[in-house]
Amino acid sequence: MICENCKQRPATITVTQMKNGKKLTRHYCDVCNKQLDHFHLNLDSDEDPNAVQKLFSSWFGTPSWSVQAVPISNTQTKVQNDSCPQCGMTYRKFLEEGKFNCPTCYETFKEQLPQVLKRLHNGAIEHIGKVPGSINESYQMKRQIEALRQDMKSAVEEERFEDAASIRDQVREIEKKLQSGGEESDEH
Amino acid sequence: MTSIDHFLKSKPPLWMRGDINYGDIIMSTRIRLARNLTGFRFPRAFSDEEALQIDKLVSSAIIDEENNLDVPFSYFSLHDMPALQRQVLVEKHLISPQLANKTKMGSILVSEDETISIMINEEDHIRIQCLQPGLQLDKAYHLADEMDRLLEEKLPYAFDDSFGYLTSCPTNTGTGLRASVMMHLPALTVTNQMGPLINTMARLGMVVRGIYGEGTEATGNYYQISNQITLGKPEEDIILDLQSVAEQIVQKEIGARRALLEHASIAVSDRLNRSLGVLQYARILSSEEAANCLSNVRLGIDLGLIPPIPDRVLNECMLIMQPGFLQQHAGTTLQANERDVYRASIIREQLQMNNTDSKQ
């Protein structure tokens, strides 16, 4: 196939655009594609703040033409008007700006966040990986207790009562450690 | 504490000294960790008072004799730093252009060997950055992780069990890790393979950016490849994936270089040697032309078509040809046309010095 722009070089790139709800497919060579600048390379800085903003408003924001046309339901209005108790950020403002104002925003908008994160991180909504040391310790202990409780349950079911008792002691030991670390244990 | 002059010298820093793990194609490796402190608003919304508190907390956590760090750190506030010095730090990749503009509350902690810098109050409260020569993702991550552990012992990080490290921009949420490699890909560029490669990278969750040049000019056939996704993937996997992508691109570049030599040896040799001629004899050199010629000369040396010039000399040329460094070196501000003349003379000088050195 020949490039649709210069009609000389072979086309190596397919560009699909949505125009008035119709799908338009174009074929360009690398040279023309660069000149036509469909995929703008950001060259001078680490991150391009504008790109992120555009991305957000086009993905999640209500397009300007639909604001008047479609009445916003009550629940949607509520969600958009909820503001962060620490910094006053609203979800609508976040969609416009693409950035949060404080760590508490994550808690405030945790209902809406998964759909945003999914888009940005290839479907992922949950952190896997490093955990800060101080948090890590109690986090690990809680996980350990959960695992031991499961063991204890199966030991009881299998009538291995001595095992169950020793597991129970282990759980108590860890719970004590958790408490002394300033953490409150919810069971005694 | 080391004075700022140490960091303004044109001597290429440790991470630019090449000769290591694919050093002819992968120039350097960079790891960046984004972190924030709980209880403070992010820099885009915080008060001057919050900015000051964060600055004090972070700098005193690092500048602390009890840390027993192998390499000492120095602290500089952007507030009282002249614009030219800030530009030189940007050109050395020690700070980002965004931080250079934050003269009100931005500051930097930098290790004496310039491999680790910690930006305070950029987009996030803390940005730990580690630079290494060649392809050394593991080592760079390990060094950045060490600083991270030191900080987390002393400061309360904003962290959520399900979202991970909380950052101002949700594109960094999770690990807060951006791993990048800076690659010199002249053969893939000249054979028009970069466009399709950039598209493939996007599908793999990687971003390709240009990294060189004045303002927005894209030159020198240098590309920075980094991970896009920071959530749902542990640090080790992010690094491993980038490592394997970088190695594959190296193989593609080697293949493209071989093909160039086989199909157009004399034409390639002509073009590359002409670039050497330009650098040796030109009287006016724009940063774009200088970057392209330096890229060609580097390729010529790698292909054995140009007699060797040490990496040290080429890297020094690359550093010093940038507008901030040129003016720092000249000791005065220069207009763009004056810079082009000065740039040509400095590069001529560098190459001549190397010539006389090698003849002795």
Coordinates of C-alpha atoms in Angstrom, one line a residue, chain B:
Chain B
M1 CA 28.9 20.1 52.4
T2 CA 30.1 20.4 48.8
S3 CA 29.7 23.8 47.2
I4 CA 27.5 24.2 44.2
D5 CA 30.5 24.9 41.9
H6 CA 31.3 21.2 42.2
F7 CA 28.1 20.3 40.4
L8 CA 28.4 23.0 37.8
K9 CA 31.6 21.7 36.2
S10 CA 31.4 20.4 32.7
K11 CA 33.2 17.2 33.7
P12 CA 30.8 14.4 32.8
P13 CA 29.4 12.9 36.0
L14 CA 29.9 9.2 36.9
W15 CA 26.7 8.1 35.2
M16 CA 27.9 9.5 31.9
R17 CA 31.2 7.7 31.8
G18 CA 30.0 4.8 29.6
D19 CA 31.9 1.7 28.8
I20 CA 29.6 -0.7 30.6
N21 CA 26.7 -3.1 29.8
Y22 CA 25.7 -2.2 26.2
G23 CA 27.4 1.2 26.9
D24 CA 27.7 1.9 23.1
I25 CA 23.9 1.8 22.7
I26 CA 22.4 2.3 26.2
M27 CA 23.9 5.6 27.5
S28 CA 22.4 5.5 31.0
T29 CA 19.8 4.1 33.3
R30 CA 17.5 6.2 35.6
I31 CA 15.3 5.2 38.4
R32 CA 12.8 7.6 40.0
L33 CA 10.6 7.1 43.1
A34 CA 7.8 9.4 43.8
R35 CA 6.9 9.8 47.5
N36 CA 4.7 12.0 49.7
L37 CA 4.3 12.7 53.4
T38 CA 1.0 12.1 55.0
G39 CA -0.8 15.1 56.5
F40 CA 0.4 17.6 54.0
R41 CA -1.2 18.8 50.8
F42 CA 0.6 18.1 47.5
P43 CA 2.9 20.8 46.2
R44 CA 0.3 22.0 43.6
A45 CA -2.0 23.0 46.5
F46 CA 0.1 23.4 49.7
S47 CA 0.8 26.6 51.7
D48 CA 4.2 28.2 52.0
E49 CA 4.3 27.0 55.6
E50 CA 3.7 23.3 54.6
A51 CA 6.4 23.7 51.9
L52 CA 8.9 24.9 54.5
Q53 CA 8.1 22.1 56.9
I54 CA 8.4 19.4 54.3
D55 CA 11.7 21.0 53.1
K56 CA 13.1 20.9 56.7
L57 CA 11.8 17.3 57.4
V58 CA 13.3 15.8 54.2
S59 CA 16.6 17.7 54.2
S60 CA 17.3 17.0 57.9
A61 CA 16.5 13.3 57.4
I62 CA 19.2 13.1 54.7
I63 CA 21.8 15.5 56.1
D64 CA 22.3 13.7 59.3
E65 CA 25.7 12.5 60.5
E66 CA 24.2 9.4 62.0
N67 CA 23.1 8.1 58.6
N68 CA 26.7 6.9 57.8
L69 CA 26.2 7.3 54.1
D70 CA 29.0 6.1 51.7
V71 CA 28.7 9.3 49.7
P72 CA 27.9 12.7 51.3
F73 CA 24.9 14.7 50.2
S74 CA 24.6 18.5 49.7
Y75 CA 21.5 20.6 50.0
F76 CA 20.6 23.5 47.7
S77 CA 17.5 25.7 47.7
L78 CA 16.3 26.7 44.3
H79 CA 15.2 30.0 45.8
D80 CA 18.6 31.7 45.9
M81 CA 20.1 30.0 42.9
P82 CA 20.7 32.1 39.7
A83 CA 18.8 31.0 36.6
L84 CA 21.9 29.9 34.8
Q85 CA 23.0 27.6 37.6
R86 CA 19.5 26.1 37.6
Q87 CA 19.7 25.5 33.9
V88 CA 23.0 23.7 34.2
L89 CA 21.5 21.4 36.8
V90 CA 18.7 20.6 34.4
E91 CA 21.1 19.9 31.6
K92 CA 23.0 17.5 33.9
H93 CA 19.7 15.8 34.6
L94 CA 20.1 16.5 38.3
I95 CA 16.8 18.3 38.5
S96 CA 13.8 18.4 36.3
P97 CA 12.7 21.5 34.3
Q98 CA 9.6 21.7 36.5
L99 CA 11.7 21.9 39.7
A100 CA 14.0 24.5 38.1
N101 CA 10.9 26.8 37.8
K102 CA 9.8 26.2 41.4
T103 CA 12.1 28.8 42.9
K104 CA 9.7 29.6 45.7
M105 CA 9.8 26.3 47.5
G106 CA 11.8 23.7 45.5
S107 CA 15.1 22.4 46.7
I108 CA 17.5 19.5 45.9
L109 CA 19.7 17.1 47.8
V110 CA 22.5 15.7 45.6
S111 CA 25.2 13.1 46.3
E112 CA 28.7 14.2 45.7
D113 CA 29.2 11.7 42.9
E114 CA 26.0 13.0 41.3
T115 CA 24.4 9.5 41.0
I116 CA 21.6 10.2 43.4
S117 CA 19.5 13.4 43.7
I118 CA 16.4 14.0 45.8
M119 CA 14.1 16.7 44.6
I120 CA 12.0 18.3 47.3
N121 CA 8.6 19.8 46.5
E122 CA 8.5 19.1 42.8
E123 CA 5.2 17.6 41.7
D124 CA 5.4 15.3 44.8
H125 CA 7.0 16.1 48.1
I126 CA 9.9 13.7 47.5
R127 CA 11.3 12.5 44.2
I128 CA 14.3 10.2 44.6
Q129 CA 16.3 9.8 41.4
C130 CA 19.3 7.6 40.7
L131 CA 21.4 7.6 37.5
Q132 CA 23.9 5.0 36.4
P133 CA 25.9 4.5 33.2
G134 CA 24.9 1.8 30.7
L135 CA 22.1 -0.7 31.4
Q136 CA 22.1 -1.1 35.2
L137 CA 18.5 -1.1 36.3
D138 CA 19.1 -3.4 39.3
K139 CA 21.9 -1.3 40.7
A140 CA 20.1 2.0 40.2
Y141 CA 17.0 0.6 41.8
H142 CA 19.0 -0.8 44.7
L143 CA 20.6 2.6 45.4
A144 CA 17.3 4.5 45.1
D145 CA 15.6 1.9 47.4
E146 CA 18.3 2.5 50.0
M147 CA 17.5 6.2 50.1
D148 CA 13.8 5.3 50.3
R149 CA 14.3 3.0 53.3
L150 CA 16.4 5.7 55.0
L151 CA 13.6 8.2 54.5
E152 CA 10.7 5.9 55.4
E153 CA 12.3 5.2 58.8
K154 CA 12.2 8.8 59.7
L155 CA 9.2 10.2 57.8
P156 CA 5.5 9.1 57.6
Y157 CA 4.9 8.3 54.0
A158 CA 1.4 8.7 52.4
F159 CA 0.6 5.1 51.7
D160 CA -2.7 3.2 51.2
D161 CA -3.0 -0.6 51.5
S162 CA -4.8 -0.9 48.2
F163 CA -3.5 2.1 46.2
G164 CA 0.1 1.9 47.4
Y165 CA 2.2 5.1 47.5
L166 CA -0.1 8.1 47.0
T167 CA 1.1 10.6 44.4
S168 CA -0.3 13.9 43.1
C169 CA -0.8 12.4 39.6
P170 CA -2.6 9.1 39.5
T171 CA -0.3 8.0 36.7
N172 CA 2.4 7.5 39.4
T173 CA 0.2 5.8 42.0
G174 CA 1.2 2.4 43.3
T175 CA 5.0 1.9 43.3
G176 CA 5.7 5.5 42.3
L177 CA 8.5 4.0 40.2
R178 CA 9.5 5.2 36.9
A179 CA 12.5 3.3 35.4
S180 CA 14.1 4.6 32.2
V181 CA 16.9 3.8 29.9
M182 CA 18.5 6.4 27.6
M183 CA 19.3 4.8 24.3
H184 CA 21.3 5.9 21.2
L185 CA 19.4 4.5 18.2
P186 CA 20.7 6.1 15.1
A187 CA 20.4 3.1 12.8
L188 CA 16.8 2.4 13.8
T189 CA 16.0 6.1 13.3
V190 CA 17.6 6.4 9.9
T191 CA 15.9 3.2 8.6
N192 CA 12.5 4.6 9.7
Q193 CA 11.9 1.9 12.3
M194 CA 11.3 4.2 15.3
G195 CA 7.7 5.0 14.4
P196 CA 6.5 1.4 14.5
L197 CA 8.7 0.7 17.5
I198 CA 7.1 3.5 19.5
N199 CA 3.7 2.1 18.7
T200 CA 4.7 -1.4 19.8
M201 CA 6.2 0.0 23.0
A202 CA 2.9 1.7 23.9
R203 CA 1.1 -1.7 23.7
L204 CA 3.7 -3.1 26.1
G205 CA 3.0 -0.4 28.6
M206 CA 6.2 1.5 27.8
V207 CA 6.7 5.1 26.7
V208 CA 9.3 6.4 24.3
R209 CA 10.4 10.0 24.6
G210 CA 13.2 12.1 23.0
I211 CA 15.6 13.4 25.7
Y212 CA 18.0 15.7 24.0
G213 CA 18.1 19.2 22.6
E214 CA 17.3 22.8 23.3
G215 CA 13.6 23.4 24.3
T216 CA 11.4 21.1 22.3
E217 CA 13.8 20.3 19.5
A218 CA 14.2 16.6 19.0
T219 CA 17.7 15.7 18.0
G220 CA 20.7 13.4 18.4
N221 CA 18.8 10.1 17.9
Y222 CA 18.6 9.7 21.7
Y223 CA 15.4 8.1 23.1
Q224 CA 14.3 7.6 26.7
I225 CA 12.3 4.4 27.2
S226 CA 10.4 4.0 30.4
N227 CA 7.5 2.1 32.1
Q228 CA 4.1 3.7 31.8
I229 CA 2.3 1.5 34.4
T230 CA 3.1 1.9 38.1
L231 CA 0.1 0.0 39.7
G232 CA -0.5 -3.7 40.0
K233 CA 3.0 -4.7 39.2
P234 CA 5.8 -5.2 41.8
E235 CA 9.0 -3.2 41.4
E236 CA 11.0 -6.2 40.4
D237 CA 8.7 -7.0 37.5
I238 CA 8.6 -3.4 36.2
I239 CA 12.4 -3.5 36.1
L240 CA 12.7 -6.9 34.6
D241 CA 10.2 -6.0 31.8
L242 CA 12.1 -2.8 30.9
Q243 CA 15.4 -4.7 31.0
S244 CA 14.1 -7.3 28.5
V245 CA 12.6 -4.6 26.2
A246 CA 15.8 -2.6 26.3
E247 CA 17.9 -5.7 25.4
Q248 CA 15.6 -6.5 22.5
I249 CA 15.9 -2.9 21.2
V250 CA 19.7 -3.2 21.5
Q251 CA 19.5 -6.3 19.3
K252 CA 17.3 -4.5 16.8
E253 CA 19.7 -1.6 16.6
I254 CA 22.6 -3.9 16.2
G255 CA 20.7 -5.6 13.3
A256 CA 19.9 -2.3 11.7
R257 CA 23.6 -1.2 12.0
R258 CA 24.7 -4.4 10.3
A259 CA 22.2 -3.9 7.5
L260 CA 23.3 -0.3 7.0
L261 CA 26.9 -1.5 6.6
E262 CA 26.0 -4.3 4.3
H263 CA 23.8 -2.3 2.0
A264 CA 25.3 1.1 1.9
S265 CA 28.8 1.0 3.5
I266 CA 30.3 3.8 1.5
A267 CA 27.3 6.0 1.7
V268 CA 27.1 5.5 5.4
S269 CA 30.8 6.1 5.9
D270 CA 30.6 9.3 3.8
R271 CA 27.7 10.7 5.9
L272 CA 29.3 9.9 9.2
N273 CA 32.7 11.2 8.3
R274 CA 31.1 14.4 6.9
S275 CA 29.7 14.9 10.4
L276 CA 33.1 14.6 11.9
G277 CA 34.3 17.2 9.4
V278 CA 31.5 19.5 10.5
L279 CA 32.4 19.2 14.2
Q280 CA 36.2 19.7 13.4
Y281 CA 35.8 22.7 11.1
A282 CA 32.4 24.4 11.4
R283 CA 32.4 28.0 12.7
I284 CA 28.6 28.2 13.5
L285 CA 26.9 25.2 15.1
S286 CA 23.3 25.0 16.3
S287 CA 22.5 22.7 19.1
E288 CA 20.5 20.5 16.8
E289 CA 23.3 20.2 14.2
A290 CA 25.9 19.6 16.9
A291 CA 23.7 16.8 18.5
N292 CA 23.1 15.1 15.1
C293 CA 26.8 15.3 14.2
L294 CA 27.9 14.0 17.6
S295 CA 25.4 11.1 17.2
N296 CA 26.8 10.3 13.7
V297 CA 30.4 10.4 15.0
R298 CA 29.5 8.1 17.9
L299 CA 27.9 5.7 15.4
G300 CA 30.9 6.0 13.1
I301 CA 33.3 5.0 15.9
D302 CA 31.0 2.1 17.0
L303 CA 31.0 0.8 13.3
G304 CA 34.8 1.2 13.0
L305 CA 34.3 3.8 10.2
I306 CA 35.9 6.7 12.2
P307 CA 39.0 6.3 14.3
P308 CA 38.2 6.1 18.0
I309 CA 37.6 9.2 20.1
P310 CA 37.2 8.4 23.8
D311 CA 33.6 8.4 25.2
R312 CA 34.8 10.9 27.8
V313 CA 35.4 13.5 25.0
L314 CA 32.1 12.9 23.2
N315 CA 30.2 13.0 26.5
E316 CA 31.9 16.2 27.5
C317 CA 31.0 17.7 24.1
M318 CA 27.4 16.6 24.6
L319 CA 27.2 18.2 28.0
I320 CA 29.0 21.4 27.1
M321 CA 27.1 22.1 23.9
Q322 CA 23.9 22.8 25.8
P323 CA 22.9 26.4 26.3
G324 CA 23.3 26.5 30.1
F325 CA 26.7 24.9 30.1
L326 CA 28.0 27.1 27.2
Q327 CA 27.1 30.2 29.1
Q328 CA 28.5 28.9 32.3
H329 CA 31.7 28.0 30.5
A330 CA 31.9 31.4 28.8
G331 CA 31.2 33.1 32.1
T332 CA 28.6 35.4 30.5
T333 CA 25.1 35.3 29.0
L334 CA 25.1 34.7 25.2
Q335 CA 22.4 35.3 22.6
A336 CA 21.4 32.2 20.5
N337 CA 23.6 33.3 17.5
E338 CA 26.5 34.0 19.8
R339 CA 26.0 30.6 21.4
D340 CA 26.2 28.9 18.0
V341 CA 29.6 30.5 17.3
Y342 CA 30.9 29.7 20.8
R343 CA 29.5 26.1 20.6
A344 CA 31.4 25.5 17.3
S345 CA 34.7 26.8 18.8
I346 CA 34.4 24.8 22.0
I347 CA 33.7 21.5 20.1
R348 CA 36.6 22.2 17.7
E349 CA 38.8 22.8 20.8
Q350 CA 37.7 19.5 22.5
L351 CA 38.3 17.4 19.3
Q352 CA 41.7 19.1 18.7
M353 CA 42.8 18.5 22.2
N354 CA 42.0 14.8 21.8
N355 CA 43.9 14.8 18.5
T356 CA 47.1 16.1 20.0
D357 CA 46.7 13.8 23.0
S358 CA 46.5 10.7 20.7
K359 CA 49.5 11.8 18.6
Q360 CA 51.7 12.1 21.6

